[in-house]
Coordinates of C-alpha atoms and ligand atoms in Angstrom, one line a residue:
X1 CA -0.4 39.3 -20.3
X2 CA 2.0 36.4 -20.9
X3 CA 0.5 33.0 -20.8
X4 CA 1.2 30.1 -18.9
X5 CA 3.1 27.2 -20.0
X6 CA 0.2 24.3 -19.6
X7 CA 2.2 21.9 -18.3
X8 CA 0.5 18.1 -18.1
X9 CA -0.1 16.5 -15.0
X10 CA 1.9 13.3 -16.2
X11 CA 4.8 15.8 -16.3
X12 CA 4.4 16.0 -12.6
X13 CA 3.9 12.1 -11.9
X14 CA 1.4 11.4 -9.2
X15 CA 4.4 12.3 -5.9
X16 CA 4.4 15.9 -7.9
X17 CA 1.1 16.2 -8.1
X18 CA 0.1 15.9 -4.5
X19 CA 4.1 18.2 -3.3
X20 CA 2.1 20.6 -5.4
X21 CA -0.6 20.6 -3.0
X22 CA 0.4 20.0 -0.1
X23 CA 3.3 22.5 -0.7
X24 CA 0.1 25.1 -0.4
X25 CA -0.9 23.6 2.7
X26 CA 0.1 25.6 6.3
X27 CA 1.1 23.4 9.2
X28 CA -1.9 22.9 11.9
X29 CA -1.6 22.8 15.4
X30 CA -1.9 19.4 16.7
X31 CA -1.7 17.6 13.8
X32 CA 1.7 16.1 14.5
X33 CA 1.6 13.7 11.1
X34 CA -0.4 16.1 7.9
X35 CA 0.6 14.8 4.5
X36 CA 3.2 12.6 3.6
X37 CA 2.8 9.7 5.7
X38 CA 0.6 6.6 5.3
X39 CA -2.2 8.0 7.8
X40 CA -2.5 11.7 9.6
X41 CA -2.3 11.6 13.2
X42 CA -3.7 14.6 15.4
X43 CA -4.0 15.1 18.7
X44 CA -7.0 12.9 20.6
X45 CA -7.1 12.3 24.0
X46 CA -6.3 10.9 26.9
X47 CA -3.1 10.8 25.9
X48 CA -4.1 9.2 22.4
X49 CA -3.7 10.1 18.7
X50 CA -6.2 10.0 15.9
X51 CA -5.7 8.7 12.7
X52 CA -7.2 9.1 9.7
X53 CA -6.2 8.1 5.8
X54 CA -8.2 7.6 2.6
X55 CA -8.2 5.5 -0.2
X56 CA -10.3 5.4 -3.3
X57 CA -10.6 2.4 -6.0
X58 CA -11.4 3.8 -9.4
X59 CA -13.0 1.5 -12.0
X60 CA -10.4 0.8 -15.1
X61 CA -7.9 1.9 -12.4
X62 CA -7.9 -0.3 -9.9
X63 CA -10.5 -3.0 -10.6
X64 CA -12.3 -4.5 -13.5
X65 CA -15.3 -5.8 -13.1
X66 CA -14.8 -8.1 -15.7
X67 CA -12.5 -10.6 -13.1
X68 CA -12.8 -8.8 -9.4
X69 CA -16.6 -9.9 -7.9
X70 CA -17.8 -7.6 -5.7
X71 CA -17.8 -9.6 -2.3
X72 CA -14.2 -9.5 -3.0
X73 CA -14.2 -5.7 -4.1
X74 CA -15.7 -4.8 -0.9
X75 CA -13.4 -6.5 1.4
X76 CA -10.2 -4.8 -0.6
X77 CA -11.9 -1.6 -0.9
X78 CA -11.3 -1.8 3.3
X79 CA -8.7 -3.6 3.7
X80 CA -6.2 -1.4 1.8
X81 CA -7.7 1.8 4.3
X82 CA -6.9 -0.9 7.4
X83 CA -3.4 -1.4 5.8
X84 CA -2.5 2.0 5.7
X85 CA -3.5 2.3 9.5
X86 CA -1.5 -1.3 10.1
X87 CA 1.4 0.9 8.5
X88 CA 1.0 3.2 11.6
X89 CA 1.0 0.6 14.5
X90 CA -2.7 2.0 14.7
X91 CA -6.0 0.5 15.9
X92 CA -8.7 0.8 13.2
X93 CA -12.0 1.8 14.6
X94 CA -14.3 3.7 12.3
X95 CA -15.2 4.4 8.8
X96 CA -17.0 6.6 6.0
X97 CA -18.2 4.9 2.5
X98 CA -18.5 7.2 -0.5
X99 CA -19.7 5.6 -3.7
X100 CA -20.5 7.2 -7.2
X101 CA -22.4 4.3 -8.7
X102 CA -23.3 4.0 -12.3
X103 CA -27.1 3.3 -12.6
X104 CA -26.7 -0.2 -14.6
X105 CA -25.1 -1.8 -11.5
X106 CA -27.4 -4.0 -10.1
X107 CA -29.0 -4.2 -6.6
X108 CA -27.7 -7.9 -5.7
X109 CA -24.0 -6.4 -7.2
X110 CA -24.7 -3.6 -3.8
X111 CA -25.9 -6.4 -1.4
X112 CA -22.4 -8.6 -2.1
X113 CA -20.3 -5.6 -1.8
X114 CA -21.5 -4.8 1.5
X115 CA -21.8 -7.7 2.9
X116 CA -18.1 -8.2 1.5
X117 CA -17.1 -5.0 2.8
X118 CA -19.1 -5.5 6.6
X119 CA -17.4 -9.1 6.9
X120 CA -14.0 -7.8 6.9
X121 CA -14.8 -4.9 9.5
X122 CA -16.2 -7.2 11.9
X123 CA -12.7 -9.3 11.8
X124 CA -10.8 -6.1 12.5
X125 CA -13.8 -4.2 14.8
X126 CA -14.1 -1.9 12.5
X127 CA -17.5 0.0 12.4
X128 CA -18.8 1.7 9.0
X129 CA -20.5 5.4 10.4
X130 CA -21.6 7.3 7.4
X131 CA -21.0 8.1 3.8
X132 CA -21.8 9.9 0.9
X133 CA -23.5 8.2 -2.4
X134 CA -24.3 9.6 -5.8
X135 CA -24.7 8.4 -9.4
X136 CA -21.5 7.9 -12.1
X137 CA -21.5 8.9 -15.8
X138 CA -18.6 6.7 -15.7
X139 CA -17.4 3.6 -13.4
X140 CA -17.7 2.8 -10.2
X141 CA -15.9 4.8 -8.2
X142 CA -15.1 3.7 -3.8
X143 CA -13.7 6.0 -1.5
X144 CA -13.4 4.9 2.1
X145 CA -11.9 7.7 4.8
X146 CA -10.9 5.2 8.3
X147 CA -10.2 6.7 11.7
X148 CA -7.8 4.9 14.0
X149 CA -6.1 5.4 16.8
X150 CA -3.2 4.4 19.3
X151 CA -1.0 5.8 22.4
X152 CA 0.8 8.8 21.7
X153 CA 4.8 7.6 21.4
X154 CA 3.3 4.2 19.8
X155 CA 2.6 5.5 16.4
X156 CA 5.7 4.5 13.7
X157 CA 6.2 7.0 10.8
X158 CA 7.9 6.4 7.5
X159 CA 10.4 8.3 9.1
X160 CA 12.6 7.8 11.5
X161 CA 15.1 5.0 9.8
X162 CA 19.2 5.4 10.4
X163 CA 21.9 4.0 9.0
X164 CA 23.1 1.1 10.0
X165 CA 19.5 -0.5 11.1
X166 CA 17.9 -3.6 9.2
X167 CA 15.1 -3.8 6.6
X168 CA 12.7 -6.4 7.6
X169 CA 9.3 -7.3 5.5
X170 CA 6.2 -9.2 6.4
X171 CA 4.4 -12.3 4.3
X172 CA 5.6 -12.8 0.7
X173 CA 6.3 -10.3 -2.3
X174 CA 4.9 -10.1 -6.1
X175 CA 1.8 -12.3 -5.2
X176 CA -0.9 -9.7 -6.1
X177 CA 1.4 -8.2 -9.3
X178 CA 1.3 -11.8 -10.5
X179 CA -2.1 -12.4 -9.4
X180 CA -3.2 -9.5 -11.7
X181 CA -1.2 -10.8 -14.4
X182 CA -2.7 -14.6 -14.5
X183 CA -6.5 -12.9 -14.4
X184 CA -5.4 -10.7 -17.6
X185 CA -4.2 -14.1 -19.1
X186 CA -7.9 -15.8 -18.5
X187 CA -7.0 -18.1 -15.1
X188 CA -9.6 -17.7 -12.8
X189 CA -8.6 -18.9 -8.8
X190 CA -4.7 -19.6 -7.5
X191 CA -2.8 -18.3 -4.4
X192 CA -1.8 -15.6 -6.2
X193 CA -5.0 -14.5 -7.9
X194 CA -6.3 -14.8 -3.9
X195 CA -3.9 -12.2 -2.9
X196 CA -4.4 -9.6 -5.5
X197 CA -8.5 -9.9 -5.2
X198 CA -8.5 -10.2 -1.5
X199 CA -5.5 -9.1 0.2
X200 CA -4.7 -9.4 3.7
X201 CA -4.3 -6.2 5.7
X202 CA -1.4 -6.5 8.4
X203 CA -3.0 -5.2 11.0
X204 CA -2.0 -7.4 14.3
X205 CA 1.3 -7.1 13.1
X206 CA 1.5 -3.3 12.5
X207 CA -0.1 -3.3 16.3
X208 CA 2.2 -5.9 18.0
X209 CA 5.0 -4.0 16.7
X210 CA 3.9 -0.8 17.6
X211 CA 3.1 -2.2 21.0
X212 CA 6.8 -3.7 21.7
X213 CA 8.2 -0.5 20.3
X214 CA 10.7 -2.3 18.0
X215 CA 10.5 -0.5 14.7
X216 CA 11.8 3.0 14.0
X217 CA 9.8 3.4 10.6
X218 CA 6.9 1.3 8.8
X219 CA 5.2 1.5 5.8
X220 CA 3.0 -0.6 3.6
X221 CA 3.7 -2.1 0.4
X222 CA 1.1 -0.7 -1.9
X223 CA 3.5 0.6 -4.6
X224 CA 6.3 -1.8 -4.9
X225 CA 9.0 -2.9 -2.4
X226 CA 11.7 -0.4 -4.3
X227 CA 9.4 2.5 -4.1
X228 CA 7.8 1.9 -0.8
X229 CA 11.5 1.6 0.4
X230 CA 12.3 4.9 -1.1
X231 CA 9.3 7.1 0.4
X232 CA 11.1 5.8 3.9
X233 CA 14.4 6.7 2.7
X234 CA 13.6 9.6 1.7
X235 CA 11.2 10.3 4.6
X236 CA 14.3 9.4 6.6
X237 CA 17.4 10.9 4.9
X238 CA 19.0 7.7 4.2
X239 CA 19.1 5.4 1.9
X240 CA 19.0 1.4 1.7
X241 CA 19.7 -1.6 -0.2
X242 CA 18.2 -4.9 -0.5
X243 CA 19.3 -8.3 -1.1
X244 CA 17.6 -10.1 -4.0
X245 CA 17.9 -13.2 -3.2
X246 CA 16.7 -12.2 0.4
X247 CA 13.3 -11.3 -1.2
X248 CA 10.6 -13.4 0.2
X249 CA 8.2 -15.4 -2.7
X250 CA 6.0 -17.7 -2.3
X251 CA 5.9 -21.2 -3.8
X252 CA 3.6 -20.1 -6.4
X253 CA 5.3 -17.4 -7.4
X254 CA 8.9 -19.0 -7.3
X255 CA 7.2 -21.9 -9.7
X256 CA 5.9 -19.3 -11.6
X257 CA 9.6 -17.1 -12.2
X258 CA 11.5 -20.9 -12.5
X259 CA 8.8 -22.2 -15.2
X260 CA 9.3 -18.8 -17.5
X261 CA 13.6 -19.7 -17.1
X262 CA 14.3 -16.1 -15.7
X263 CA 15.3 -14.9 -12.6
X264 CA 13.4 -11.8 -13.3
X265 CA 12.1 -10.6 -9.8
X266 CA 10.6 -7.3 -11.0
X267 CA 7.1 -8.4 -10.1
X268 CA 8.8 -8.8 -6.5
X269 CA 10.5 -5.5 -6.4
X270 CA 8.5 -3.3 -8.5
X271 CA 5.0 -4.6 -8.2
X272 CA 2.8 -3.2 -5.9
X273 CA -0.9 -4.2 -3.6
X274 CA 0.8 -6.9 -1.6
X275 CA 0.1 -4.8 1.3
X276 CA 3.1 -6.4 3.5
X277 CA 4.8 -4.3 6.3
X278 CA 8.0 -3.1 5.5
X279 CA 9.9 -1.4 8.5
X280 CA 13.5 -0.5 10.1
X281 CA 14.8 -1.4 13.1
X282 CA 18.3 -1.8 15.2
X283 CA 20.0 -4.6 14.2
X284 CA 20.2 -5.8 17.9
X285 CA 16.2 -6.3 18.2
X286 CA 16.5 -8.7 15.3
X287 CA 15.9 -11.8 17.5
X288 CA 12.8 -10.2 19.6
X289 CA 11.0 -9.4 16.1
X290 CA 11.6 -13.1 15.3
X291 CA 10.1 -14.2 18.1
X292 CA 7.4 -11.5 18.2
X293 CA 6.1 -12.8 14.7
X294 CA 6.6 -16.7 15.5
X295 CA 4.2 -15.9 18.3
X296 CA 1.8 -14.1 15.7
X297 CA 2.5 -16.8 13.0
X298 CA 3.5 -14.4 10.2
X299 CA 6.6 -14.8 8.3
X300 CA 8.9 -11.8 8.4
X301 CA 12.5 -11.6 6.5
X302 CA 15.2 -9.0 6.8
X303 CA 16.2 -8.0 3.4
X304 CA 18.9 -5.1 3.8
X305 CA 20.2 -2.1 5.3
X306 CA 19.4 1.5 5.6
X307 CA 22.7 3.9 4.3
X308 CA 23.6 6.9 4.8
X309 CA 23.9 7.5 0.9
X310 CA 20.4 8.5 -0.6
X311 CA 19.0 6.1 -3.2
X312 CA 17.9 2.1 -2.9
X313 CA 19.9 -0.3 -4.5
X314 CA 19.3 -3.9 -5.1
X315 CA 22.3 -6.1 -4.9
X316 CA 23.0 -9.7 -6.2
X317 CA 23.6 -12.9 -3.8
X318 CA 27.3 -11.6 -4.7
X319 CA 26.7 -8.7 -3.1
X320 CA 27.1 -6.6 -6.8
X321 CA 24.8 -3.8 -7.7
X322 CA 22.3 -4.8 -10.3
X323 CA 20.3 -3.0 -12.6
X324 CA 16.7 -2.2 -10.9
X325 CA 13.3 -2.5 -12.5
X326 CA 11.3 0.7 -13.1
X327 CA 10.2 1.6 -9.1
X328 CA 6.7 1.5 -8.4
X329 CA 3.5 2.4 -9.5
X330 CA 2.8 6.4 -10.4
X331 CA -1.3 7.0 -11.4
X332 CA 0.3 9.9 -14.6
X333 CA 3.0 8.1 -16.0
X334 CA 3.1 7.9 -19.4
X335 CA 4.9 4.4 -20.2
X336 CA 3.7 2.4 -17.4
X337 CA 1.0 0.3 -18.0
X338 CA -1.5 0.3 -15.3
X339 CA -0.5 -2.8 -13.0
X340 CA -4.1 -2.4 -10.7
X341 CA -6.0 -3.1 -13.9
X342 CA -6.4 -4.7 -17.7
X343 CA -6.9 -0.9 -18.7
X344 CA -5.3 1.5 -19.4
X345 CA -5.7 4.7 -17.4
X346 CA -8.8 6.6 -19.3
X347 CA -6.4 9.9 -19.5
X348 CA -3.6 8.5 -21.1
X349 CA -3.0 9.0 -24.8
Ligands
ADP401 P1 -0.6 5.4 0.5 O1 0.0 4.7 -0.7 O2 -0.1 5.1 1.8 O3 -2.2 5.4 0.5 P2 -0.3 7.8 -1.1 O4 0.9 7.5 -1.9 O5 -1.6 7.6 -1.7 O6 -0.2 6.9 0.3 O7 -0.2 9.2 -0.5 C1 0.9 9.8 0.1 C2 0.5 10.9 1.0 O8 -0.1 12.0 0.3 C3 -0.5 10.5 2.1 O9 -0.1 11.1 3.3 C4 -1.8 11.0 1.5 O10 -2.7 11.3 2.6 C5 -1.4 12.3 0.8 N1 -2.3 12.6 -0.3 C6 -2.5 11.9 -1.4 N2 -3.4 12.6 -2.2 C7 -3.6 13.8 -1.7 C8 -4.4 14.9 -2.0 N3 -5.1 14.9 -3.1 N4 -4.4 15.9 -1.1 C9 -3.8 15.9 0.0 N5 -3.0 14.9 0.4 C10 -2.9 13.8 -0.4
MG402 MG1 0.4 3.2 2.7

């Protein structure tokens, strides 16, 4: 018998990896969303849909202990779940906890991280239900699974963009991707250290919009802006481009790009865990999303346009193509340097 090429999972990149399986996977009755979208959505009732996504934070992957505490740690470990039910329009309303704990942890390191963890779920209503817990060899490893919910026709998919329709973006970009890089360089507190340890989930916003029915696709910003943009895109059949000198940045960050003399936005465009809502809609309900986020008091920008050519391409203030940095985060690449953590990803070579 002939063997099998062994081909290497970073051939596949981490997109590849899961198309592999969920090529294998059969479409289920009412399950209108399965995989491929920030949360699935099956059928609930009284005329509501359930929602459900996981997330798991990997010690040496995402975190290091070495400059993420674990009060901290707790509250991100949920609030990037909440942010991929925010991504939705959805309500957040339950949750599982599975940890693999290495014994050398201590107890008091447990206590923060819960407390942490039960803080943030108590802002949103959020109620932790069950779990699963067992020792590591290795690091530390979180998984949380939340269920949400919202009115059926509410929900907002990454698809479901056209052409023509405007790209709008909550908060500010590249905070957390600089964030991570001032901890690797020793600084200990800032804005943008803030938002990379303790990142806000959009959740109102995700809500309200889903409520006055004025997006036609969301997703959240936990790649990168270019390769967030592109799972919509391609989600959609369309493509987009973005203005970079529309790109929101905060003060911190703008110092930060003006002190190094570049106008390198890559950390904006290609850096991911700001967990900001990106999402489409018609041109004409431009001024009713202004006015729906000045009532929320959360900045929101438009950016660009969705195309009918695939791809996303940033353009300069001249309106020129230019050159875009490397898209995104992928867990198997080979070149990229892990931008969730000071190490590099343990399979690597
Ligand atoms: P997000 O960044 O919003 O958390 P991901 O990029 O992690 O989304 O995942 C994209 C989609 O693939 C989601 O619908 C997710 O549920 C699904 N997915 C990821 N890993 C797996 C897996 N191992 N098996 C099945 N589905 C998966
Ligand atoms: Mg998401």
């Amino acid at each position: 018998m002939q063997r099998k090429t062994c081909r290497h999972i970073h051939e596949l990149g981490e997109f590849g990896l899961i198309s592999l399986i969920s090529g294998k996977v059969r479409p289920t009755p009412a399950v209108p969303v399965s995989i491929g979208d920030d949360a699935a959505a099956f059928q609930w009732q009284n005329g509501y849909i359930g929602l459900t996504t996981s997330d798991m934070l990997v010690e040496g992957v995402h975190f290091d202990l070495s400059f993420c505490d674990p009060f901290r740690l707790g509250r991100k470990s949920l609030a990037v779940n909440l942010s991929d039910i925010a991504a939705m329009g959805g309500i957040p309303r339950w949750f599982l906890l599975s940890l693999a704990i290495p014994a050398k942890l201590s107890v008091g390191f447990v206590e923060l991280f819960t407390s942490g963890m039960l803080g943030l779920a108590d802002e949103y209503g959020t109620a932790l239900v069950g779990g699963d817990t067992c020792a590591s060899k290795e690091g530390l490893v979180i998984s949380i699974t939340l269920y949400g919910e919202q009115q059926e026709g509410r929900i907002i998919r990454r698809r479901g963009a056209l052409p023509g329709e405007a790209v709008f973006v909550t908060g500010t970009l590249g905070d957390s991707a600089l964030g991570l890089e001032l901890l690797r360089k020793g600084s200990t507190d800032g804005r943008c250290i803030s938002r990379h340890l303790d990142p806000s989930p959009r959740v109102r916003e995700g809500l309200a919009l889903a409520e006055a029915g004025l997006a036609t696709a969301m997703i959240d910003i936990s790649d990168g802006l270019l390769s967030d943009l592109g799972h919509i895109t391609e989600m959609s059949g369309s493509g987009a481009f973005v203005h970079q000198d529309r790109i929101p940045l905060s003060r911190e960050f703008a110092a930060h790009v003006e002190s190094l003399r570049n106008s390198d936005y890559s950390l904006a465009l290609g850096g991911g865990e700001d967990y900001e809502l990106l999402f489409t809609a018609p041109a004409r309900n431009r001024d009713a999303i202004g006015s729906l986020f000045a009532e929320l008091g959360t900045p929101v920008t438009e950016i660009g346009e969705i195309t009918s050519t695939p791809g996303v391409h940033v353009l300069s203030a001249e309106g020129k193509p230019i050159p875009a940095p490397k898209a995104g985060f992928d867990h198997f690449s080979t070149t990229a340097r892990d931008t969730r953590s000071s190490l590099p990803v343990h399979w690597e070579e």
